[in-house]
């Protein structure tokens, strides 16, 4: 007997209500979990959470879909899994001493009809070892280029490396190599020219990784540079006049320390009775024939440098003495 009219409408309405009730039930029992990142050797916690549970069973499966916990029971014979909390609305389980083999997708399952599943991906982080800096040479001369290499071994995921010279960032070339055990080795290399101001400046290789921050390796630059030379007048303090003595000191600094300091007179010979003692030049009883440019030259293994002192000898002042006063008359002609 065919059902028509109001009877057919009633059946359709009933089917709709049953379907709506089923969908409401499934929708109201929302199953949720979270992905977990954990450092190797530490503890990961997986939380399977249900909203508005109607006494449906919660269980946790490993990536091989073996049951770890069924309600508050643990069928899996791995004592590293421990029950943290069990209630109608949550199954929370801890996994201690996590290793790389524990990585994967864990399944929270709720026994509804049909069953609901939510997935928690466990990612195991392996921090890198202490970075190592290697240098192409231990000592470099000013104006030359140096090269430093920093190596970060055995991390997961790959570490990132940045460089600083003093307060300045350096641009590097970086390569990443994955090893057979899913670990990564990162090699970073910097090249730059050095100046004498770089001597003693620290160069830092800084390694960043999700499992650890600011691992540091440091190398202080050792830069050789040619001498810096300065002539200081020790005596006299003021104008140099005929009959005065002249004492000059040559101050020379460099790395390595200057091994030789020489005095000369540009384009002429040094006066025969001038006395040179180490870095000092001494001339007594000046006269105008000594005028000229005196040069101190210092040298080391890197190079040489000099400083000049221009000597100008002034004549003496002649005085006319009167019975009641004195007054200067004139300077001697130069």
PDB file of N, CA, C and O in Angstrom, residues 108-158:
ATOM      1  N   UNK A 108      43.951  10.238  19.241  1.00  0.00           N
ATOM      2  CA  UNK A 108      42.909  10.258  20.264  1.00  0.00           C
ATOM      3  C   UNK A 108      41.628   9.738  19.598  1.00  0.00           C
ATOM      4  O   UNK A 108      41.223  10.253  18.543  1.00  0.00           O
ATOM      5  N   UNK A 109      40.986   8.736  20.221  1.00  0.00           N
ATOM      6  CA  UNK A 109      39.812   8.121  19.605  1.00  0.00           C
ATOM      7  C   UNK A 109      38.658   8.109  20.600  1.00  0.00           C
ATOM      8  O   UNK A 109      38.835   7.769  21.779  1.00  0.00           O
ATOM      9  N   UNK A 110      37.511   8.480  20.112  1.00  0.00           N
ATOM     10  CA  UNK A 110      36.303   8.502  20.923  1.00  0.00           C
ATOM     11  C   UNK A 110      35.307   7.509  20.317  1.00  0.00           C
ATOM     12  O   UNK A 110      34.974   7.597  19.127  1.00  0.00           O
ATOM     13  N   UNK A 111      34.832   6.556  21.154  1.00  0.00           N
ATOM     14  CA  UNK A 111      33.939   5.515  20.666  1.00  0.00           C
ATOM     15  C   UNK A 111      32.507   6.031  20.537  1.00  0.00           C
ATOM     16  O   UNK A 111      31.623   5.732  21.348  1.00  0.00           O
ATOM     17  N   UNK A 112      32.301   6.819  19.488  1.00  0.00           N
ATOM     18  CA  UNK A 112      30.946   7.186  19.095  1.00  0.00           C
ATOM     19  C   UNK A 112      30.587   6.340  17.885  1.00  0.00           C
ATOM     20  O   UNK A 112      31.342   5.456  17.490  1.00  0.00           O
ATOM     21  N   UNK A 113      29.461   6.611  17.321  1.00  0.00           N
ATOM     22  CA  UNK A 113      29.061   5.888  16.111  1.00  0.00           C
ATOM     23  C   UNK A 113      28.775   6.903  15.007  1.00  0.00           C
ATOM     24  O   UNK A 113      27.715   7.539  15.020  1.00  0.00           O
ATOM     25  N   UNK A 114      29.684   7.126  14.031  1.00  0.00           N
ATOM     26  CA  UNK A 114      30.974   6.431  13.905  1.00  0.00           C
ATOM     27  C   UNK A 114      32.008   7.001  14.878  1.00  0.00           C
ATOM     28  O   UNK A 114      31.821   8.085  15.425  1.00  0.00           O
ATOM     29  N   UNK A 115      33.136   6.302  15.108  1.00  0.00           N
ATOM     30  CA  UNK A 115      34.164   6.806  16.025  1.00  0.00           C
ATOM     31  C   UNK A 115      34.752   8.140  15.525  1.00  0.00           C
ATOM     32  O   UNK A 115      34.856   8.379  14.325  1.00  0.00           O
ATOM     33  N   UNK A 116      35.117   8.983  16.495  1.00  0.00           N
ATOM     34  CA  UNK A 116      35.805  10.236  16.174  1.00  0.00           C
ATOM     35  C   UNK A 116      37.301  10.074  16.469  1.00  0.00           C
ATOM     36  O   UNK A 116      37.676   9.372  17.416  1.00  0.00           O
ATOM     37  N   UNK A 117      38.103  10.766  15.673  1.00  0.00           N
ATOM     38  CA  UNK A 117      39.551  10.739  15.901  1.00  0.00           C
ATOM     39  C   UNK A 117      40.124  12.154  15.831  1.00  0.00           C
ATOM     40  O   UNK A 117      39.658  12.987  15.041  1.00  0.00           O
ATOM     41  N   UNK A 118      41.117  12.408  16.663  1.00  0.00           N
ATOM     42  CA  UNK A 118      41.899  13.646  16.606  1.00  0.00           C
ATOM     43  C   UNK A 118      43.367  13.246  16.711  1.00  0.00           C
ATOM     44  O   UNK A 118      43.705  12.238  17.342  1.00  0.00           O
ATOM     45  N   UNK A 119      44.231  14.036  16.098  1.00  0.00           N
ATOM     46  CA  UNK A 119      45.624  13.608  15.929  1.00  0.00           C
ATOM     47  C   UNK A 119      46.588  14.584  16.601  1.00  0.00           C
ATOM     48  O   UNK A 119      46.472  15.803  16.427  1.00  0.00           O
ATOM     49  N   UNK A 120      47.526  13.991  17.340  1.00  0.00           N
ATOM     50  CA  UNK A 120      48.574  14.772  18.005  1.00  0.00           C
ATOM     51  C   UNK A 120      49.920  14.341  17.448  1.00  0.00           C
ATOM     52  O   UNK A 120      50.331  13.178  17.627  1.00  0.00           O
ATOM     53  N   UNK A 121      50.594  15.240  16.757  1.00  0.00           N
ATOM     54  CA  UNK A 121      51.923  14.938  16.207  1.00  0.00           C
ATOM     55  C   UNK A 121      52.976  15.272  17.257  1.00  0.00           C
ATOM     56  O   UNK A 121      53.074  16.421  17.718  1.00  0.00           O
ATOM     57  N   UNK A 122      53.760  14.269  17.642  1.00  0.00           N
ATOM     58  CA  UNK A 122      54.883  14.508  18.555  1.00  0.00           C
ATOM     59  C   UNK A 122      56.138  14.746  17.718  1.00  0.00           C
ATOM     60  O   UNK A 122      56.508  13.918  16.885  1.00  0.00           O
ATOM     61  N   UNK A 123      56.756  15.902  17.923  1.00  0.00           N
ATOM     62  CA  UNK A 123      58.009  16.251  17.258  1.00  0.00           C
ATOM     63  C   UNK A 123      59.107  16.289  18.305  1.00  0.00           C
ATOM     64  O   UNK A 123      58.987  16.993  19.317  1.00  0.00           O
ATOM     65  N   UNK A 124      60.168  15.527  18.091  1.00  0.00           N
ATOM     66  CA  UNK A 124      61.281  15.449  19.035  1.00  0.00           C
ATOM     67  C   UNK A 124      62.383  16.400  18.571  1.00  0.00           C
ATOM     68  O   UNK A 124      62.852  16.320  17.433  1.00  0.00           O
ATOM     69  N   UNK A 125      62.773  17.312  19.461  1.00  0.00           N
ATOM     70  CA  UNK A 125      63.829  18.286  19.178  1.00  0.00           C
ATOM     71  C   UNK A 125      65.136  17.797  19.795  1.00  0.00           C
ATOM     72  O   UNK A 125      65.164  17.394  20.964  1.00  0.00           O
ATOM     73  N   UNK A 126      66.193  17.823  18.999  1.00  0.00           N
ATOM     74  CA  UNK A 126      67.511  17.437  19.494  1.00  0.00           C
ATOM     75  C   UNK A 126      68.418  18.667  19.443  1.00  0.00           C
ATOM     76  O   UNK A 126      68.724  19.164  18.356  1.00  0.00           O
ATOM     77  N   UNK A 127      68.821  19.200  20.595  1.00  0.00           N
ATOM     78  CA  UNK A 127      69.655  20.405  20.582  1.00  0.00           C
ATOM     79  C   UNK A 127      71.046  20.106  20.032  1.00  0.00           C
ATOM     80  O   UNK A 127      71.573  19.001  20.214  1.00  0.00           O
ATOM     81  N   UNK A 128      71.653  21.079  19.377  1.00  0.00           N
ATOM     82  CA  UNK A 128      73.015  20.866  18.857  1.00  0.00           C
ATOM     83  C   UNK A 128      74.034  20.874  19.986  1.00  0.00           C
ATOM     84  O   UNK A 128      73.781  21.397  21.079  1.00  0.00           O
ATOM     85  N   UNK A 129      75.181  20.284  19.692  1.00  0.00           N
ATOM     86  CA  UNK A 129      76.296  20.406  20.622  1.00  0.00           C
ATOM     87  C   UNK A 129      76.890  21.803  20.547  1.00  0.00           C
ATOM     88  O   UNK A 129      76.476  22.648  19.751  1.00  0.00           O
ATOM     89  N   UNK A 130      77.852  22.060  21.395  1.00  0.00           N
ATOM     90  CA  UNK A 130      78.499  23.373  21.397  1.00  0.00           C
ATOM     91  C   UNK A 130      79.163  23.632  20.049  1.00  0.00           C
ATOM     92  O   UNK A 130      79.844  22.751  19.512  1.00  0.00           O
ATOM     93  N   UNK A 131      78.960  24.837  19.487  1.00  0.00           N
ATOM     94  CA  UNK A 131      79.568  25.135  18.184  1.00  0.00           C
ATOM     95  C   UNK A 131      81.087  25.230  18.284  1.00  0.00           C
ATOM     96  O   UNK A 131      81.645  25.499  19.348  1.00  0.00           O
ATOM     97  N   UNK A 132      81.716  24.986  17.155  1.00  0.00           N
ATOM     98  CA  UNK A 132      83.182  25.018  17.075  1.00  0.00           C
ATOM     99  C   UNK A 132      83.588  26.018  16.001  1.00  0.00           C
ATOM    100  O   UNK A 132      83.065  25.980  14.878  1.00  0.00           O
ATOM    101  N   UNK A 133      84.508  26.932  16.336  1.00  0.00           N
ATOM    102  CA  UNK A 133      85.043  27.887  15.361  1.00  0.00           C
ATOM    103  C   UNK A 133      86.429  27.430  14.922  1.00  0.00           C
ATOM    104  O   UNK A 133      87.286  27.122  15.759  1.00  0.00           O
ATOM    105  N   UNK A 134      86.617  27.386  13.615  1.00  0.00           N
ATOM    106  CA  UNK A 134      87.937  27.110  13.044  1.00  0.00           C
ATOM    107  C   UNK A 134      88.357  28.304  12.205  1.00  0.00           C
ATOM    108  O   UNK A 134      87.521  28.931  11.543  1.00  0.00           O
ATOM    109  N   UNK A 135      89.644  28.634  12.245  1.00  0.00           N
ATOM    110  CA  UNK A 135      90.144  29.776  11.476  1.00  0.00           C
ATOM    111  C   UNK A 135      91.185  29.326  10.466  1.00  0.00           C
ATOM    112  O   UNK A 135      91.911  28.351  10.702  1.00  0.00           O
ATOM    113  N   UNK A 136      91.215  30.036   9.342  1.00  0.00           N
ATOM    114  CA  UNK A 136      92.185  29.695   8.302  1.00  0.00           C
ATOM    115  C   UNK A 136      93.602  29.991   8.774  1.00  0.00           C
ATOM    116  O   UNK A 136      94.553  29.291   8.413  1.00  0.00           O
ATOM    117  N   UNK A 137      93.769  31.041   9.571  1.00  0.00           N
ATOM    118  CA  UNK A 137      95.047  31.374  10.158  1.00  0.00           C
ATOM    119  C   UNK A 137      94.804  31.980  11.536  1.00  0.00           C
ATOM    120  O   UNK A 137      93.746  32.546  11.799  1.00  0.00           O
ATOM    121  N   UNK A 138      95.780  31.809  12.422  1.00  0.00           N
ATOM    122  CA  UNK A 138      95.635  32.335  13.777  1.00  0.00           C
ATOM    123  C   UNK A 138      95.908  33.830  13.834  1.00  0.00           C
ATOM    124  O   UNK A 138      95.334  34.535  14.669  1.00  0.00           O
ATOM    125  N   UNK A 139      96.814  34.293  12.994  1.00  0.00           N
ATOM    126  CA  UNK A 139      97.205  35.706  12.990  1.00  0.00           C
ATOM    127  C   UNK A 139      97.101  36.223  11.566  1.00  0.00           C
ATOM    128  O   UNK A 139      97.483  35.526  10.612  1.00  0.00           O
ATOM    129  N   UNK A 140      96.600  37.448  11.399  1.00  0.00           N
ATOM    130  CA  UNK A 140      96.434  38.024  10.068  1.00  0.00           C
ATOM    131  C   UNK A 140      96.951  39.460  10.097  1.00  0.00           C
ATOM    132  O   UNK A 140      96.831  40.167  11.107  1.00  0.00           O
ATOM    133  N   UNK A 141      97.564  39.890   8.997  1.00  0.00           N
ATOM    134  CA  UNK A 141      98.079  41.253   8.902  1.00  0.00           C
ATOM    135  C   UNK A 141      96.997  42.195   8.402  1.00  0.00           C
ATOM    136  O   UNK A 141      96.117  41.805   7.629  1.00  0.00           O
ATOM    137  N   UNK A 142      97.067  43.450   8.861  1.00  0.00           N
ATOM    138  CA  UNK A 142      96.066  44.439   8.472  1.00  0.00           C
ATOM    139  C   UNK A 142      96.003  44.548   6.943  1.00  0.00           C
ATOM    140  O   UNK A 142      97.002  44.425   6.239  1.00  0.00           O
ATOM    141  N   UNK A 143      94.758  44.733   6.465  1.00  0.00           N
ATOM    142  CA  UNK A 143      94.543  44.845   5.034  1.00  0.00           C
ATOM    143  C   UNK A 143      94.317  43.519   4.344  1.00  0.00           C
ATOM    144  O   UNK A 143      93.856  43.493   3.204  1.00  0.00           O
ATOM    145  N   UNK A 144      94.619  42.415   5.028  1.00  0.00           N
ATOM    146  CA  UNK A 144      94.412  41.092   4.443  1.00  0.00           C
ATOM    147  C   UNK A 144      93.042  40.540   4.832  1.00  0.00           C
ATOM    148  O   UNK A 144      92.397  41.011   5.759  1.00  0.00           O
ATOM    149  N   UNK A 145      92.623  39.497   4.138  1.00  0.00           N
ATOM    150  CA  UNK A 145      91.337  38.863   4.403  1.00  0.00           C
ATOM    151  C   UNK A 145      91.536  37.642   5.292  1.00  0.00           C
ATOM    152  O   UNK A 145      92.507  36.905   5.146  1.00  0.00           O
ATOM    153  N   UNK A 146      90.627  37.450   6.215  1.00  0.00           N
ATOM    154  CA  UNK A 146      90.645  36.254   7.052  1.00  0.00           C
ATOM    155  C   UNK A 146      89.352  35.475   6.829  1.00  0.00           C
ATOM    156  O   UNK A 146      88.358  36.023   6.336  1.00  0.00           O
ATOM    157  N   UNK A 147      89.365  34.211   7.208  1.00  0.00           N
ATOM    158  CA  UNK A 147      88.191  33.351   7.035  1.00  0.00           C
ATOM    159  C   UNK A 147      87.979  32.533   8.299  1.00  0.00           C
ATOM    160  O   UNK A 147      88.902  31.924   8.834  1.00  0.00           O
ATOM    161  N   UNK A 148      86.738  32.535   8.791  1.00  0.00           N
ATOM    162  CA  UNK A 148      86.368  31.759   9.968  1.00  0.00           C
ATOM    163  C   UNK A 148      85.219  30.823   9.600  1.00  0.00           C
ATOM    164  O   UNK A 148      84.315  31.201   8.848  1.00  0.00           O
ATOM    165  N   UNK A 149      85.248  29.623  10.167  1.00  0.00           N
ATOM    166  CA  UNK A 149      84.203  28.635   9.921  1.00  0.00           C
ATOM    167  C   UNK A 149      83.637  28.179  11.257  1.00  0.00           C
ATOM    168  O   UNK A 149      84.386  27.884  12.197  1.00  0.00           O
ATOM    169  N   UNK A 150      82.304  28.120  11.325  1.00  0.00           N
ATOM    170  CA  UNK A 150      81.623  27.657  12.537  1.00  0.00           C
ATOM    171  C   UNK A 150      80.801  26.419  12.190  1.00  0.00           C
ATOM    172  O   UNK A 150      80.077  26.397  11.184  1.00  0.00           O
ATOM    173  N   UNK A 151      80.918  25.378  13.021  1.00  0.00           N
ATOM    174  CA  UNK A 151      80.245  24.111  12.758  1.00  0.00           C
ATOM    175  C   UNK A 151      79.326  23.776  13.934  1.00  0.00           C
ATOM    176  O   UNK A 151      79.753  23.794  15.095  1.00  0.00           O
ATOM    177  N   UNK A 152      78.066  23.479  13.619  1.00  0.00           N
ATOM    178  CA  UNK A 152      77.086  23.023  14.606  1.00  0.00           C
ATOM    179  C   UNK A 152      76.682  21.600  14.221  1.00  0.00           C
ATOM    180  O   UNK A 152      76.164  21.369  13.126  1.00  0.00           O
ATOM    181  N   UNK A 153      76.930  20.655  15.117  1.00  0.00           N
ATOM    182  CA  UNK A 153      76.770  19.231  14.797  1.00  0.00           C
ATOM    183  C   UNK A 153      75.618  18.618  15.595  1.00  0.00           C
ATOM    184  O   UNK A 153      75.424  18.914  16.773  1.00  0.00           O
ATOM    185  N   UNK A 154      74.867  17.724  14.929  1.00  0.00           N
ATOM    186  CA  UNK A 154      73.944  16.828  15.611  1.00  0.00           C
ATOM    187  C   UNK A 154      72.714  17.474  16.188  1.00  0.00           C
ATOM    188  O   UNK A 154      72.427  17.309  17.376  1.00  0.00           O
ATOM    189  N   UNK A 155      71.947  18.205  15.377  1.00  0.00           N
ATOM    190  CA  UNK A 155      70.704  18.803  15.873  1.00  0.00           C
ATOM    191  C   UNK A 155      69.530  18.361  15.013  1.00  0.00           C
ATOM    192  O   UNK A 155      69.688  17.891  13.892  1.00  0.00           O
ATOM    193  N   UNK A 156      68.355  18.530  15.566  1.00  0.00           N
ATOM    194  CA  UNK A 156      67.118  18.270  14.833  1.00  0.00           C
ATOM    195  C   UNK A 156      66.062  19.221  15.385  1.00  0.00           C
ATOM    196  O   UNK A 156      65.790  19.183  16.588  1.00  0.00           O
ATOM    197  N   UNK A 157      65.490  20.079  14.566  1.00  0.00           N
ATOM    198  CA  UNK A 157      65.843  20.316  13.154  1.00  0.00           C
ATOM    199  C   UNK A 157      67.198  21.014  13.041  1.00  0.00           C
ATOM    200  O   UNK A 157      67.888  21.200  14.047  1.00  0.00           O
ATOM    201  N   UNK A 158      67.551  21.396  11.809  1.00  0.00           N
ATOM    202  CA  UNK A 158      68.833  22.075  11.601  1.00  0.00           C
ATOM    203  C   UNK A 158      68.869  23.388  12.368  1.00  0.00           C
ATOM    204  O   UNK A 158      67.874  24.122  12.428  1.00  0.00           O
TER     205      UNK A 158
END
